[in-house]
C-alpha positions as a Markdown table, in Angstrom:
| # | Residue | x | y | z |
|---|---|---|---|---|
| 1 | Met | 37.4 | 29.4 | -41.7 |
| 2 | Ser | 34.0 | 31.1 | -42.1 |
| 3 | Arg | 30.7 | 29.5 | -42.0 |
| 4 | Arg | 27.0 | 30.0 | -41.2 |
| 5 | Pro | 25.3 | 27.4 | -39.1 |
| 6 | Ala | 21.9 | 26.1 | -40.1 |
| 7 | Ser | 19.0 | 27.8 | -38.4 |
| 8 | Gly | 16.4 | 26.3 | -36.2 |
| 9 | Ser | 12.8 | 27.5 | -35.9 |
| 10 | Gly | 12.7 | 31.3 | -35.4 |
| 11 | Val | 16.5 | 31.8 | -35.0 |
| 12 | Val | 18.9 | 33.6 | -37.2 |
| 13 | Pro | 21.8 | 31.5 | -38.7 |
| 14 | Leu | 24.8 | 33.5 | -37.4 |
| 15 | Arg | 27.9 | 33.9 | -39.5 |
| 16 | Val | 30.9 | 32.7 | -37.6 |
| 17 | Gln | 34.7 | 32.9 | -38.2 |
| 18 | Val | 36.6 | 30.0 | -36.5 |
| 19 | Gln | 40.3 | 29.7 | -35.8 |
| 20 | Gly | 42.8 | 28.3 | -33.4 |
| 21 | Ser | 42.6 | 25.1 | -31.3 |
| 22 | Gly | 41.9 | 24.2 | -27.7 |
| 23 | Glu | 38.9 | 24.9 | -25.4 |
| 24 | Pro | 36.0 | 26.7 | -27.2 |
| 25 | Leu | 35.7 | 30.4 | -26.7 |
| 26 | Val | 33.1 | 32.7 | -28.4 |
| 27 | Leu | 33.6 | 36.4 | -29.0 |
| 28 | Leu | 30.5 | 38.7 | -29.3 |
| 29 | His | 30.8 | 42.2 | -30.6 |
| 30 | Gly | 28.9 | 45.4 | -29.6 |
| 31 | Leu | 26.4 | 47.6 | -31.4 |
| 32 | Phe | 27.4 | 48.6 | -35.0 |
| 33 | Gly | 30.2 | 46.0 | -34.8 |
| 34 | Ser | 31.0 | 42.6 | -36.2 |
| 35 | Gly | 33.2 | 39.6 | -35.5 |
| 36 | Arg | 35.9 | 41.4 | -37.4 |
| 37 | Asn | 36.3 | 43.8 | -34.5 |
| 38 | Trp | 37.9 | 41.0 | -32.5 |
| 39 | Ala | 40.5 | 40.1 | -35.2 |
| 40 | Ser | 43.7 | 40.8 | -33.3 |
| 41 | Val | 42.2 | 39.4 | -30.0 |
| 42 | Ala | 41.0 | 36.2 | -31.8 |
| 43 | Arg | 44.5 | 35.7 | -33.3 |
| 44 | Arg | 46.1 | 35.9 | -29.9 |
| 45 | Leu | 43.5 | 33.8 | -28.1 |
| 46 | Gly | 43.6 | 31.3 | -31.0 |
| 47 | Glu | 47.1 | 30.2 | -29.8 |
| 48 | Arg | 45.4 | 28.6 | -26.8 |
| 49 | Phe | 41.7 | 28.3 | -27.6 |
| 50 | Arg | 39.4 | 27.4 | -30.5 |
| 51 | Val | 37.8 | 30.8 | -31.2 |
| 52 | Trp | 34.4 | 31.6 | -32.7 |
| 53 | Ser | 34.0 | 35.2 | -33.8 |
| 54 | Val | 30.3 | 35.8 | -34.2 |
| 55 | Asp | 28.3 | 38.3 | -36.3 |
| 56 | Leu | 25.1 | 38.9 | -34.3 |
| 57 | Arg | 21.8 | 39.4 | -36.1 |
| 58 | Asn | 21.5 | 42.5 | -38.2 |
| 59 | His | 25.3 | 42.9 | -38.1 |
| 60 | Gly | 28.2 | 41.9 | -40.3 |
| 61 | Ala | 27.4 | 39.0 | -42.6 |
| 62 | Ser | 24.5 | 37.6 | -40.5 |
| 63 | Pro | 20.9 | 37.9 | -41.8 |
| 64 | His | 18.7 | 40.9 | -41.2 |
| 65 | Arg | 15.4 | 40.6 | -39.3 |
| 66 | Glu | 13.0 | 43.3 | -38.1 |
| 67 | Ala | 12.8 | 41.8 | -34.6 |
| 68 | Met | 15.8 | 42.5 | -32.3 |
| 69 | Asp | 16.2 | 42.1 | -28.6 |
| 70 | Tyr | 18.3 | 40.2 | -26.1 |
| 71 | Pro | 16.2 | 37.0 | -25.7 |
| 72 | Leu | 16.1 | 36.7 | -29.5 |
| 73 | Met | 19.9 | 37.2 | -29.8 |
| 74 | Ala | 20.5 | 34.7 | -27.0 |
| 75 | Ser | 18.4 | 32.2 | -28.8 |
| 76 | Asp | 20.5 | 32.8 | -32.0 |
| 77 | Leu | 23.6 | 32.2 | -30.0 |
| 78 | Gln | 22.3 | 29.0 | -28.3 |
| 79 | Ala | 21.3 | 27.7 | -31.7 |
| 80 | Met | 24.9 | 28.4 | -33.0 |
| 81 | Leu | 26.4 | 26.7 | -30.0 |
| 82 | Glu | 24.2 | 23.7 | -30.7 |
| 83 | Ser | 25.0 | 23.7 | -34.4 |
| 84 | Glu | 28.7 | 23.9 | -33.8 |
| 85 | Gly | 28.5 | 21.0 | -31.4 |
| 86 | Leu | 29.7 | 23.0 | -28.4 |
| 87 | Gly | 28.7 | 21.4 | -25.1 |
| 88 | Ala | 30.1 | 24.4 | -23.2 |
| 89 | Ala | 32.1 | 27.4 | -24.1 |
| 90 | Thr | 33.6 | 30.5 | -22.6 |
| 91 | Leu | 31.7 | 33.6 | -23.7 |
| 92 | Val | 33.4 | 37.0 | -24.1 |
| 93 | Gly | 31.1 | 39.9 | -25.0 |
| 94 | His | 31.5 | 43.6 | -25.4 |
| 95 | Ser | 28.7 | 46.0 | -24.7 |
| 96 | Met | 25.6 | 44.7 | -26.6 |
| 97 | Gly | 27.4 | 41.4 | -27.0 |
| 98 | Gly | 28.1 | 41.3 | -23.3 |
| 99 | Lys | 24.3 | 41.6 | -22.7 |
| 100 | Val | 23.8 | 38.7 | -25.1 |
| 101 | Ala | 26.4 | 36.7 | -23.2 |
| 102 | Met | 24.8 | 37.5 | -19.8 |
| 103 | Val | 21.3 | 36.5 | -20.9 |
| 104 | Thr | 22.6 | 33.3 | -22.4 |
| 105 | Ala | 24.5 | 32.4 | -19.2 |
| 106 | Leu | 21.3 | 32.9 | -17.1 |
| 107 | Arg | 19.1 | 31.0 | -19.6 |
| 108 | Asp | 21.5 | 28.1 | -20.4 |
| 109 | Pro | 24.3 | 28.0 | -17.7 |
| 110 | Glu | 25.4 | 24.5 | -18.6 |
| 111 | Arg | 26.6 | 25.8 | -22.0 |
| 112 | Val | 28.7 | 28.7 | -20.5 |
| 113 | Ser | 31.9 | 27.5 | -18.8 |
| 114 | Arg | 33.2 | 31.0 | -18.1 |
| 115 | Leu | 31.8 | 34.5 | -18.7 |
| 116 | Ala | 33.8 | 37.7 | -19.5 |
| 117 | Val | 31.7 | 40.8 | -20.0 |
| 118 | Val | 33.4 | 43.9 | -21.4 |
| 119 | Asp | 32.2 | 47.3 | -20.3 |
| 120 | Ile | 28.5 | 46.7 | -19.8 |
| 121 | Ala | 26.3 | 45.9 | -16.8 |
| 122 | Pro | 22.9 | 44.0 | -16.5 |
| 123 | Val | 21.0 | 47.3 | -16.3 |
| 124 | Arg | 19.1 | 49.7 | -18.5 |
| 125 | Tyr | 21.0 | 52.8 | -19.7 |
| 126 | Ala | 19.4 | 56.2 | -20.1 |
| 127 | His | 21.4 | 57.2 | -23.2 |
| 128 | Asp | 20.8 | 55.8 | -26.7 |
| 129 | His | 22.3 | 56.0 | -30.2 |
| 130 | Asp | 19.3 | 57.4 | -32.0 |
| 131 | Glu | 21.3 | 60.3 | -33.4 |
| 132 | Leu | 24.0 | 58.1 | -34.8 |
| 133 | Val | 21.4 | 55.9 | -36.5 |
| 134 | Ala | 19.6 | 59.0 | -37.9 |
| 135 | Ala | 22.9 | 60.4 | -39.2 |
| 136 | Leu | 23.7 | 57.2 | -41.0 |
| 137 | Leu | 20.3 | 56.9 | -42.5 |
| 138 | Ala | 20.4 | 60.5 | -43.7 |
| 139 | Val | 23.4 | 59.9 | -45.9 |
| 140 | Asp | 22.4 | 59.6 | -49.6 |
| 141 | Leu | 24.7 | 56.7 | -50.5 |
| 142 | Ala | 24.0 | 56.8 | -54.2 |
| 143 | Ala | 24.8 | 60.5 | -54.4 |
| 144 | Ala | 27.9 | 60.2 | -52.2 |
| 145 | Gly | 29.3 | 57.4 | -54.4 |
| 146 | Thr | 32.6 | 56.9 | -52.4 |
| 147 | Arg | 33.6 | 56.1 | -48.9 |
| 148 | Ala | 35.4 | 59.5 | -48.6 |
| 149 | Ala | 32.2 | 61.3 | -49.6 |
| 150 | Val | 30.2 | 59.4 | -47.0 |
| 151 | Asp | 32.9 | 60.2 | -44.4 |
| 152 | Ala | 32.6 | 63.9 | -45.3 |
| 153 | Ala | 28.8 | 63.8 | -45.1 |
| 154 | Leu | 28.9 | 62.4 | -41.6 |
| 155 | Arg | 31.6 | 64.7 | -40.3 |
| 156 | Glu | 29.2 | 67.3 | -38.9 |
| 157 | Gln | 26.9 | 64.9 | -37.1 |
| 158 | Val | 29.7 | 62.5 | -36.0 |
| 159 | Pro | 32.8 | 64.8 | -35.4 |
| 160 | Asp | 34.8 | 62.1 | -33.5 |
| 161 | Thr | 37.1 | 60.7 | -36.2 |
| 162 | Gly | 37.6 | 57.3 | -34.4 |
| 163 | Leu | 33.8 | 56.8 | -34.0 |
| 164 | Arg | 33.2 | 57.8 | -37.6 |
| 165 | Gln | 35.8 | 55.4 | -38.9 |
| 166 | Phe | 34.3 | 52.6 | -36.8 |
| 167 | Leu | 30.8 | 53.3 | -38.2 |
| 168 | Leu | 32.2 | 53.3 | -41.7 |
| 169 | Thr | 33.4 | 49.7 | -41.3 |
| 170 | Asn | 29.7 | 48.9 | -42.0 |
| 171 | Leu | 29.9 | 50.5 | -45.4 |
| 172 | Val | 30.2 | 48.0 | -48.2 |
| 173 | Ser | 30.0 | 48.0 | -52.0 |
| 174 | Thr | 27.7 | 45.6 | -53.8 |
| 175 | Asp | 27.7 | 45.6 | -57.6 |
| 176 | Gly | 29.2 | 49.0 | -57.5 |
| 177 | Ala | 26.7 | 50.5 | -55.1 |
| 178 | Leu | 27.3 | 51.5 | -51.5 |
| 179 | Arg | 25.1 | 50.1 | -48.8 |
| 180 | Trp | 25.1 | 49.7 | -45.0 |
| 181 | Arg | 25.5 | 46.1 | -44.1 |
| 182 | Val | 24.1 | 46.8 | -40.6 |
| 183 | Asn | 20.3 | 46.8 | -40.4 |
| 184 | Leu | 19.9 | 50.5 | -39.3 |
| 185 | Ala | 16.1 | 50.4 | -39.5 |
| 186 | Ala | 15.8 | 47.4 | -37.1 |
| 187 | Ile | 18.4 | 49.0 | -34.7 |
| 188 | Arg | 16.5 | 52.3 | -34.7 |
| 189 | Asp | 13.2 | 50.5 | -34.0 |
| 190 | Ser | 14.7 | 48.3 | -31.3 |
| 191 | Met | 16.8 | 50.9 | -29.5 |
| 192 | Ala | 14.7 | 50.8 | -26.3 |
| 193 | Ala | 15.4 | 47.0 | -26.1 |
| 194 | Leu | 19.0 | 47.4 | -26.9 |
| 195 | Thr | 19.8 | 50.0 | -24.3 |
| 196 | Gly | 17.6 | 48.1 | -21.8 |
| 197 | Tyr | 18.1 | 44.7 | -20.2 |
| 198 | Pro | 15.4 | 42.0 | -20.1 |
| 199 | Lys | 13.7 | 41.3 | -16.7 |
| 200 | Pro | 14.7 | 37.8 | -15.7 |
| 201 | Ala | 12.0 | 35.2 | -15.4 |
| 202 | Pro | 10.5 | 34.7 | -12.0 |
| 203 | Asp | 12.2 | 31.4 | -11.5 |
| 204 | Ala | 15.6 | 32.6 | -12.9 |
| 205 | Arg | 18.7 | 31.7 | -10.9 |
| 206 | Pro | 22.0 | 33.5 | -10.8 |
| 207 | Tyr | 24.9 | 32.3 | -13.0 |
| 208 | Thr | 27.4 | 30.9 | -10.5 |
| 209 | Gly | 30.2 | 30.1 | -12.9 |
| 210 | Pro | 33.5 | 32.0 | -13.1 |
| 211 | Ser | 32.9 | 35.5 | -14.4 |
| 212 | Val | 34.7 | 38.8 | -14.9 |
| 213 | Phe | 33.5 | 42.3 | -15.8 |
| 214 | Leu | 36.2 | 44.3 | -17.5 |
| 215 | Arg | 35.5 | 48.0 | -17.4 |
| 216 | Gly | 37.3 | 50.8 | -19.1 |
| 217 | Glu | 38.9 | 53.3 | -16.7 |
| 218 | His | 37.4 | 56.3 | -18.5 |
| 219 | Ser | 34.0 | 54.7 | -19.3 |
| 220 | Gln | 30.7 | 55.3 | -17.6 |
| 221 | Tyr | 29.2 | 52.0 | -18.5 |
| 222 | Ile | 30.1 | 50.1 | -15.3 |
| 223 | Leu | 29.8 | 52.4 | -12.3 |
| 224 | Pro | 29.8 | 51.6 | -8.6 |
| 225 | Glu | 26.0 | 51.7 | -8.5 |
| 226 | His | 25.9 | 48.9 | -11.0 |
| 227 | His | 27.9 | 46.5 | -8.9 |
| 228 | Glu | 24.8 | 45.4 | -6.9 |
| 229 | Ala | 23.1 | 44.1 | -10.1 |
| 230 | Ile | 26.3 | 42.4 | -11.3 |
| 231 | Arg | 26.7 | 40.6 | -8.0 |
| 232 | Arg | 23.0 | 39.8 | -7.7 |
| 233 | Trp | 23.0 | 37.8 | -11.0 |
| 234 | Phe | 26.7 | 36.9 | -11.2 |
| 235 | Pro | 27.8 | 36.3 | -7.6 |
| 236 | Ala | 31.2 | 34.9 | -8.5 |
| 237 | Ala | 32.0 | 38.0 | -10.7 |
| 238 | Glu | 35.1 | 40.1 | -10.3 |
| 239 | Val | 35.0 | 43.6 | -11.6 |
| 240 | Arg | 38.4 | 44.7 | -13.0 |
| 241 | Thr | 39.5 | 48.0 | -14.5 |
| 242 | Val | 41.5 | 48.3 | -17.7 |
| 243 | Glu | 43.6 | 51.4 | -17.3 |
| 244 | Gly | 43.6 | 54.1 | -20.0 |
| 245 | Ala | 40.6 | 52.6 | -21.8 |
| 246 | Gly | 37.2 | 54.0 | -22.6 |
| 247 | His | 34.2 | 52.0 | -23.7 |
| 248 | Trp | 36.0 | 50.3 | -26.6 |
| 249 | Val | 38.3 | 48.6 | -24.2 |
| 250 | His | 39.8 | 45.9 | -26.4 |
| 251 | Ala | 40.5 | 48.4 | -29.3 |
| 252 | Glu | 41.8 | 51.3 | -27.1 |
| 253 | Gln | 44.1 | 49.3 | -24.8 |
| 254 | Pro | 44.5 | 45.9 | -26.5 |
| 255 | Ala | 47.6 | 44.8 | -24.5 |
| 256 | Arg | 46.1 | 45.7 | -21.1 |
| 257 | Phe | 42.8 | 44.2 | -22.1 |
| 258 | Leu | 44.4 | 40.9 | -23.1 |
| 259 | Ala | 46.5 | 40.8 | -20.0 |
| 260 | Glu | 43.3 | 41.1 | -17.8 |
| 261 | Leu | 41.3 | 38.6 | -19.9 |
| 262 | Glu | 44.1 | 36.0 | -20.1 |
| 263 | Ala | 44.6 | 36.3 | -16.4 |
| 264 | Phe | 40.9 | 35.4 | -15.9 |
| 265 | Leu | 41.1 | 32.6 | -18.5 |
| 266 | Gly | 44.3 | 31.2 | -17.0 |
| 267 | Ala | 45.9 | 31.3 | -20.5 |
């Protein structure tokens, strides 16, 4: 079942896909993704939980806005939780979605019963995705005409086939014309905020609820030097490694990822 909650003042009404029954659990995707990235995970978790797969602002079927940062996205999520009548829910977020989940847990801990962060830490990263955004914006979609032609046009700038196919999940056809459903201009203009992490408020307190950080064995996103920041703000956190996985942990090693996540959830 898919629906879009009503928006409050200044928030984006997020598109959500809901399935399963049980305790509430919310899945948050990473940059260039959508709730559909969690489809197989949501089906599995839906056997034990009521699962909300969310499209964050400027992604998937959720509205586009020029402004994009983690406090705004956390406000969107808080409004969605309120609209859906969720007193508290488990949050599971990958990469960008993991940062949204962390900010929400620190701002509104009563609404977060458990926190699972997938391959990201509460820190600023030096790398960015400017070249990927530029490559997507440079494609003349009208001239390309087909998904295969867009794929070919991206091949030189994005040689990794898996990454290219992931990016192409954002290519849709509307009235016979191709378009990107992800808001590339907003992402480009907000990249510093997205690779960063907002400074907590002076009176901010750590989130003391159950939490786990699941890192990919071959990923560089959660390194030993990040553990101090994790434990500073999430003192109950465990850091677990999913063997054989890179940054896209749940896509690259779904069985191992689910085993670690379900062990944390007690499912």
